[in-house]
Amino acid sequence: MAARLASPGTLFRTAVKVNKPLQIPGAVNAYTAMLAEHSGFHALYLSGSGVAAASYGLPDLGITSLNDVVEDVRRITRACKLPLLVDIDTGFGPTAFHIKRAVQEIEAAGAAAVHLEDQASVKRCGHRPNKQIVPEDEMVDRIRAAVDGRTDPNFVIMARTDALANEGIDSALKRSKAYIAAGADMLFPEALNELSQYKIFSDALPGVPILANITEFGKTPMFTTEELAGVGVGMVLYPLSAFRAQSAAALKVYDAIRDKGTQSDVLSIMQTREELYQHLGYHAYEEKMDALFGKK
């Protein structure tokens, strides 16, 4: 009998244990997921902001739906073997049944993990002002619903708290302990601004993997993996780094074509046709066509 393959959740948990810390880059579509895999990463991330901006041209204000996210999850997991952590915002609905269904749909689409946050349903980007936080017991109920929704016990439920900005670190830590007690496997304290703050969380929650969100142009400085490992961080997230670079490059190319009538001056920032083919495995597809139908 063939050996049973490890589940995505198991792969993610193993990656967290093996890598100190685990670097998790964001991918906004299947092809960028493949590029990240080819660069040697061991896990990937799908950002709610990335789904909104890249797939729908919308801001990160809770406008996209569960189905919108599930479709992008499905596309990425079909193209890439790396375990995928998915942002499900506040759970896509006001009730425990909505949250349970969200976890079930994301897991069924091939993801390894989700993170669920304690913002109000009308949410904002975690690095923007005026965030509103739900009461602690409401978030505890969200976590319990998420845990109840998973089929694979190794599928990861990660709790994100945005409480630092509104309530301070003592409250954020108190909430985090309650979220872990409710069944969350890992913790994502959002928008920390000092290394010492990460150490407070890791010291207070021994054995609980802590994620640091090193997003650009936000509240958190560009701490290195070495610095973060030194304060007990187990995962480092780069949610939109590649997307920001892709977007800047695309705008430069569009401007050049519009202004100069040619793209000749920006060829140096483009991926070549052959590089594209290499990452896609294009030639193997052609060889299969030749084997099936013969060269003509």
Short mmCIF file of C-alpha atoms in Angstrom, two decimals:
data_model
loop_
_atom_site.label_atom_id
_atom_site.label_comp_id
_atom_site.label_asym_id
_atom_site.label_seq_id
_atom_site.Cartn_x
_atom_site.Cartn_y
_atom_site.Cartn_z
CA MET A 1 0.00 0.00 0.00
CA ALA A 2 1.34 3.44 -0.91
CA ALA A 3 2.35 5.67 1.99
CA ARG A 4 -0.19 8.33 2.84
CA LEU A 5 0.97 11.82 1.96
CA ALA A 6 1.29 14.35 4.75
CA SER A 7 -1.57 16.85 4.88
CA PRO A 8 -0.94 20.54 4.11
CA GLY A 9 -1.41 21.34 7.79
CA THR A 10 1.18 18.77 8.79
CA LEU A 11 3.61 20.18 6.22
CA PHE A 12 3.11 23.68 7.62
CA ARG A 13 3.66 22.56 11.22
CA THR A 14 6.82 20.70 10.18
CA ALA A 15 8.12 23.74 8.33
CA VAL A 16 7.62 25.87 11.45
CA LYS A 17 9.52 23.33 13.57
CA VAL A 18 12.41 22.91 11.15
CA ASN A 19 13.01 26.53 10.15
CA LYS A 20 14.10 29.01 12.83
CA PRO A 21 12.34 31.19 11.85
CA LEU A 22 10.17 30.12 8.93
CA GLN A 23 10.08 32.78 6.19
CA ILE A 24 6.64 33.05 4.58
CA PRO A 25 6.41 35.24 1.45
CA GLY A 26 3.11 36.35 0.00
CA ALA A 27 1.92 35.22 -3.43
CA VAL A 28 -1.03 36.88 -5.15
CA ASN A 29 -1.53 34.22 -7.84
CA ALA A 30 -0.43 30.78 -8.96
CA TYR A 31 2.57 31.90 -11.00
CA THR A 32 4.11 34.01 -8.24
CA ALA A 33 3.57 31.06 -5.90
CA MET A 34 5.62 28.92 -8.28
CA LEU A 35 8.36 31.56 -8.36
CA ALA A 36 8.53 31.60 -4.56
CA GLU A 37 8.74 27.81 -4.50
CA HIS A 38 11.56 27.88 -7.04
CA SER A 39 13.39 30.43 -4.85
CA GLY A 40 13.55 27.86 -2.06
CA PHE A 41 10.86 28.94 0.41
CA HIS A 42 9.06 26.31 2.50
CA ALA A 43 5.64 27.96 2.94
CA LEU A 44 3.49 30.65 1.31
CA TYR A 45 0.91 33.23 2.29
CA LEU A 46 -2.24 34.54 0.64
CA SER A 47 -3.09 38.00 1.93
CA GLY A 48 -6.63 39.32 2.13
CA SER A 49 -5.25 42.63 0.94
CA GLY A 50 -3.55 40.84 -1.95
CA VAL A 51 -6.78 39.13 -3.01
CA ALA A 52 -8.65 42.43 -2.85
CA ALA A 53 -6.07 44.48 -4.76
CA ALA A 54 -4.63 41.98 -7.23
CA SER A 55 -7.73 39.96 -8.08
CA TYR A 56 -10.48 42.57 -7.71
CA GLY A 57 -8.93 46.04 -7.69
CA LEU A 58 -10.37 46.80 -4.25
CA PRO A 59 -8.91 48.16 -0.99
CA ASP A 60 -8.38 45.98 2.08
CA LEU A 61 -11.61 46.90 3.85
CA GLY A 62 -13.39 43.56 4.11
CA ILE A 63 -15.12 43.97 0.75
CA THR A 64 -14.14 40.64 -0.82
CA SER A 65 -16.04 37.45 0.00
CA LEU A 66 -15.16 33.94 1.12
CA ASN A 67 -15.68 32.65 -2.42
CA ASP A 68 -13.24 35.26 -3.75
CA VAL A 69 -10.53 34.00 -1.41
CA VAL A 70 -11.31 30.32 -1.95
CA GLU A 71 -10.87 30.69 -5.71
CA ASP A 72 -7.39 32.18 -5.29
CA VAL A 73 -6.49 29.47 -2.75
CA ARG A 74 -7.57 26.79 -5.20
CA ARG A 75 -5.51 28.24 -8.03
CA ILE A 76 -2.38 28.51 -5.89
CA THR A 77 -2.57 25.08 -4.27
CA ARG A 78 -3.10 23.40 -7.64
CA ALA A 79 0.06 25.00 -9.02
CA CYS A 80 2.35 24.86 -5.99
CA LYS A 81 3.15 22.18 -3.39
CA LEU A 82 4.14 24.54 -0.59
CA PRO A 83 1.80 24.72 2.43
CA LEU A 84 -0.32 27.88 2.25
CA LEU A 85 -1.32 30.18 5.13
CA VAL A 86 -4.49 32.12 4.28
CA ASP A 87 -5.84 35.39 5.67
CA ILE A 88 -9.56 34.98 6.43
CA ASP A 89 -9.98 38.39 8.10
CA THR A 90 -12.75 38.13 10.71
CA GLY A 91 -14.21 34.88 9.35
CA PHE A 92 -16.57 36.11 6.61
CA GLY A 93 -19.70 36.39 8.65
CA PRO A 94 -21.25 37.35 11.96
CA THR A 95 -21.97 33.87 13.31
CA ALA A 96 -20.02 30.80 14.37
CA PHE A 97 -21.55 28.92 11.43
CA HIS A 98 -20.04 31.41 8.94
CA ILE A 99 -16.60 31.03 10.49
CA LYS A 100 -16.87 27.24 10.60
CA ARG A 101 -17.85 27.18 6.93
CA ALA A 102 -14.98 29.51 6.01
CA VAL A 103 -12.46 27.15 7.59
CA GLN A 104 -14.04 24.14 5.90
CA GLU A 105 -13.98 25.80 2.46
CA ILE A 106 -10.40 27.05 2.79
CA GLU A 107 -9.19 23.64 4.01
CA ALA A 108 -11.04 21.84 1.20
CA ALA A 109 -9.37 24.17 -1.32
CA GLY A 110 -5.98 22.81 -0.24
CA ALA A 111 -4.69 25.37 2.26
CA ALA A 112 -2.63 24.41 5.32
CA ALA A 113 -3.57 27.18 7.75
CA VAL A 114 -5.69 30.26 8.33
CA HIS A 115 -5.37 33.28 10.55
CA LEU A 116 -8.43 34.85 12.12
CA GLU A 117 -8.40 38.32 13.67
CA ASP A 118 -10.12 40.17 16.52
CA GLN A 119 -11.09 43.28 14.58
CA ALA A 120 -14.71 44.23 14.14
CA SER A 121 -16.37 42.91 10.98
CA VAL A 122 -16.02 46.31 9.32
CA LYS A 123 -12.26 45.89 9.41
CA ARG A 124 -9.27 47.96 8.34
CA CYS A 125 -5.71 47.19 7.32
CA GLY A 126 -3.79 46.23 10.45
CA HIS A 127 -1.33 49.09 9.96
CA ARG A 128 -3.96 51.80 9.59
CA PRO A 129 -5.43 53.97 12.37
CA ASN A 130 -8.94 53.73 13.86
CA LYS A 131 -9.17 49.95 14.03
CA GLN A 132 -12.04 48.64 16.13
CA ILE A 133 -11.59 45.50 18.27
CA VAL A 134 -14.31 43.10 19.31
CA PRO A 135 -14.61 42.02 22.97
CA GLU A 136 -12.27 39.24 24.04
CA ASP A 137 -15.06 36.70 24.56
CA GLU A 138 -16.38 37.31 21.04
CA MET A 139 -12.98 36.51 19.56
CA VAL A 140 -12.72 33.43 21.78
CA ASP A 141 -15.99 32.25 20.24
CA ARG A 142 -14.56 32.89 16.77
CA ILE A 143 -11.55 30.71 17.57
CA ARG A 144 -13.73 27.92 18.92
CA ALA A 145 -15.87 27.98 15.79
CA ALA A 146 -12.77 27.86 13.58
CA VAL A 147 -11.33 24.91 15.48
CA ASP A 148 -14.66 23.11 15.23
CA GLY A 149 -14.69 23.68 11.47
CA ARG A 150 -11.45 21.94 10.55
CA THR A 151 -11.48 18.35 9.29
CA ASP A 152 -7.77 17.66 9.63
CA PRO A 153 -6.67 18.13 13.26
CA ASN A 154 -3.31 19.33 11.93
CA PHE A 155 -4.87 22.14 9.92
CA VAL A 156 -3.56 25.26 11.64
CA ILE A 157 -5.77 27.87 13.27
CA MET A 158 -3.74 31.00 13.95
CA ALA A 159 -5.13 33.83 16.08
CA ARG A 160 -4.29 37.38 15.08
CA THR A 161 -4.70 40.19 17.58
CA ASP A 162 -4.79 43.85 16.60
CA ALA A 163 -5.26 44.94 20.21
CA LEU A 164 -1.86 46.57 20.73
CA ALA A 165 -2.86 49.76 18.92
CA ASN A 166 -6.10 50.21 20.87
CA GLU A 167 -5.57 48.60 24.24
CA GLY A 168 -1.81 48.29 24.78
CA ILE A 169 0.47 45.29 25.13
CA ASP A 170 -0.91 44.02 28.44
CA SER A 171 -4.38 43.65 26.96
CA ALA A 172 -2.99 42.17 23.74
CA LEU A 173 -1.10 39.59 25.79
CA LYS A 174 -4.13 38.77 27.93
CA ARG A 175 -6.23 38.31 24.84
CA SER A 176 -3.56 36.14 23.22
CA LYS A 177 -3.49 33.76 26.17
CA ALA A 178 -7.28 33.44 25.97
CA TYR A 179 -7.13 32.75 22.23
CA ILE A 180 -4.56 30.00 22.69
CA ALA A 181 -6.62 28.52 25.52
CA ALA A 182 -9.62 28.47 23.16
CA GLY A 183 -7.73 26.27 20.72
CA ALA A 184 -5.60 28.51 18.49
CA ASP A 185 -2.35 26.78 17.50
CA MET A 186 -0.23 29.81 16.69
CA LEU A 187 -0.26 33.55 17.34
CA PHE A 188 -0.03 36.62 15.08
CA PRO A 189 0.34 39.83 17.12
CA GLU A 190 -0.14 42.58 14.53
CA ALA A 191 1.69 45.90 14.12
CA LEU A 192 4.29 45.54 16.86
CA ASN A 193 6.95 48.23 16.72
CA GLU A 194 9.73 46.99 19.02
CA LEU A 195 11.71 43.75 19.15
CA SER A 196 11.17 43.62 22.90
CA GLN A 197 7.42 43.31 22.35
CA TYR A 198 7.87 40.05 20.47
CA LYS A 199 9.93 38.71 23.37
CA ILE A 200 7.11 39.53 25.78
CA PHE A 201 4.75 37.36 23.75
CA SER A 202 7.20 34.48 23.21
CA ASP A 203 8.21 34.42 26.90
CA ALA A 204 4.58 34.46 28.06
CA LEU A 205 3.49 31.74 25.61
CA PRO A 206 6.27 29.13 25.54
CA GLY A 207 5.83 26.56 22.82
CA VAL A 208 3.38 28.71 20.85
CA PRO A 209 4.81 29.74 17.44
CA ILE A 210 4.75 33.54 17.09
CA LEU A 211 4.45 35.26 13.70
CA ALA A 212 6.01 38.64 12.90
CA ASN A 213 4.43 40.55 10.02
CA ILE A 214 7.28 42.43 8.32
CA THR A 215 5.18 44.32 5.82
CA GLU A 216 6.67 47.34 4.10
CA PHE A 217 5.64 50.92 4.87
CA GLY A 218 3.76 49.91 8.02
CA LYS A 219 4.12 50.19 11.79
CA THR A 220 6.66 47.39 12.17
CA PRO A 221 10.33 48.11 11.35
CA MET A 222 12.22 45.92 8.86
CA PHE A 223 13.60 43.55 11.48
CA THR A 224 15.88 40.80 10.14
CA THR A 225 15.27 37.09 10.58
CA GLU A 226 18.29 36.94 12.88
CA GLU A 227 16.89 39.71 15.10
CA LEU A 228 13.46 38.11 15.22
CA ALA A 229 14.82 34.64 15.97
CA GLY A 230 16.66 36.18 18.90
CA VAL A 231 13.38 37.24 20.54
CA GLY A 232 11.57 33.95 19.99
CA VAL A 233 9.73 34.63 16.73
CA GLY A 234 8.96 31.40 14.85
CA MET A 235 7.58 32.77 11.58
CA VAL A 236 8.34 35.89 9.54
CA LEU A 237 5.71 37.09 7.07
CA TYR A 238 6.35 39.19 3.95
CA PRO A 239 2.75 39.51 2.75
CA LEU A 240 2.97 41.82 -0.28
CA SER A 241 6.69 42.38 -0.96
CA ALA A 242 6.72 40.77 -4.41
CA PHE A 243 3.35 42.28 -5.34
CA ARG A 244 4.58 45.79 -4.54
CA ALA A 245 7.67 45.24 -6.68
CA GLN A 246 5.62 43.76 -9.54
CA SER A 247 3.22 46.68 -9.43
CA ALA A 248 6.00 49.28 -9.51
CA ALA A 249 7.67 47.49 -12.42
CA ALA A 250 4.39 47.20 -14.33
CA LEU A 251 3.70 50.91 -13.96
CA LYS A 252 7.20 51.73 -15.19
CA VAL A 253 6.68 49.57 -18.27
CA TYR A 254 3.26 51.06 -19.05
CA ASP A 255 4.63 54.59 -18.68
CA ALA A 256 7.57 53.81 -20.97
CA ILE A 257 5.37 52.34 -23.69
CA ARG A 258 2.94 55.24 -23.48
CA ASP A 259 5.60 57.96 -23.40
CA LYS A 260 8.18 56.57 -25.84
CA GLY A 261 6.17 54.31 -28.08
CA THR A 262 8.45 51.36 -27.34
CA GLN A 263 9.36 49.09 -24.45
CA SER A 264 13.03 48.89 -25.45
CA ASP A 265 14.26 50.93 -22.47
CA VAL A 266 12.62 48.66 -19.90
CA LEU A 267 13.56 45.23 -21.25
CA SER A 268 16.17 44.91 -18.49
CA ILE A 269 13.48 44.74 -15.78
CA MET A 270 11.44 42.09 -17.61
CA GLN A 271 11.52 38.34 -17.17
CA THR A 272 12.55 36.82 -20.51
CA ARG A 273 10.42 34.43 -22.50
CA GLU A 274 12.86 31.61 -21.78
CA GLU A 275 12.80 32.34 -18.04
CA LEU A 276 9.00 32.21 -18.11
CA TYR A 277 9.12 28.89 -19.93
CA GLN A 278 11.60 27.47 -17.40
CA HIS A 279 9.43 28.33 -14.41
CA LEU A 280 6.28 27.00 -16.08
CA GLY A 281 7.92 23.82 -17.37
CA TYR A 282 6.72 24.84 -20.81
CA HIS A 283 8.99 22.54 -22.82
CA ALA A 284 7.74 19.45 -20.96
CA TYR A 285 4.22 20.32 -22.11
CA GLU A 286 5.41 20.57 -25.72
CA GLU A 287 7.21 17.23 -25.41
CA LYS A 288 4.01 15.64 -24.11
CA MET A 289 2.08 17.08 -27.07
CA ASP A 290 4.65 15.63 -29.45
CA ALA A 291 4.49 12.24 -27.74
CA LEU A 292 0.70 12.15 -27.85
CA PHE A 293 0.08 13.57 -31.28
CA GLY A 294 3.42 13.40 -33.07
CA LYS A 295 5.42 16.20 -34.61
CA LYS A 296 3.91 17.72 -37.72
#
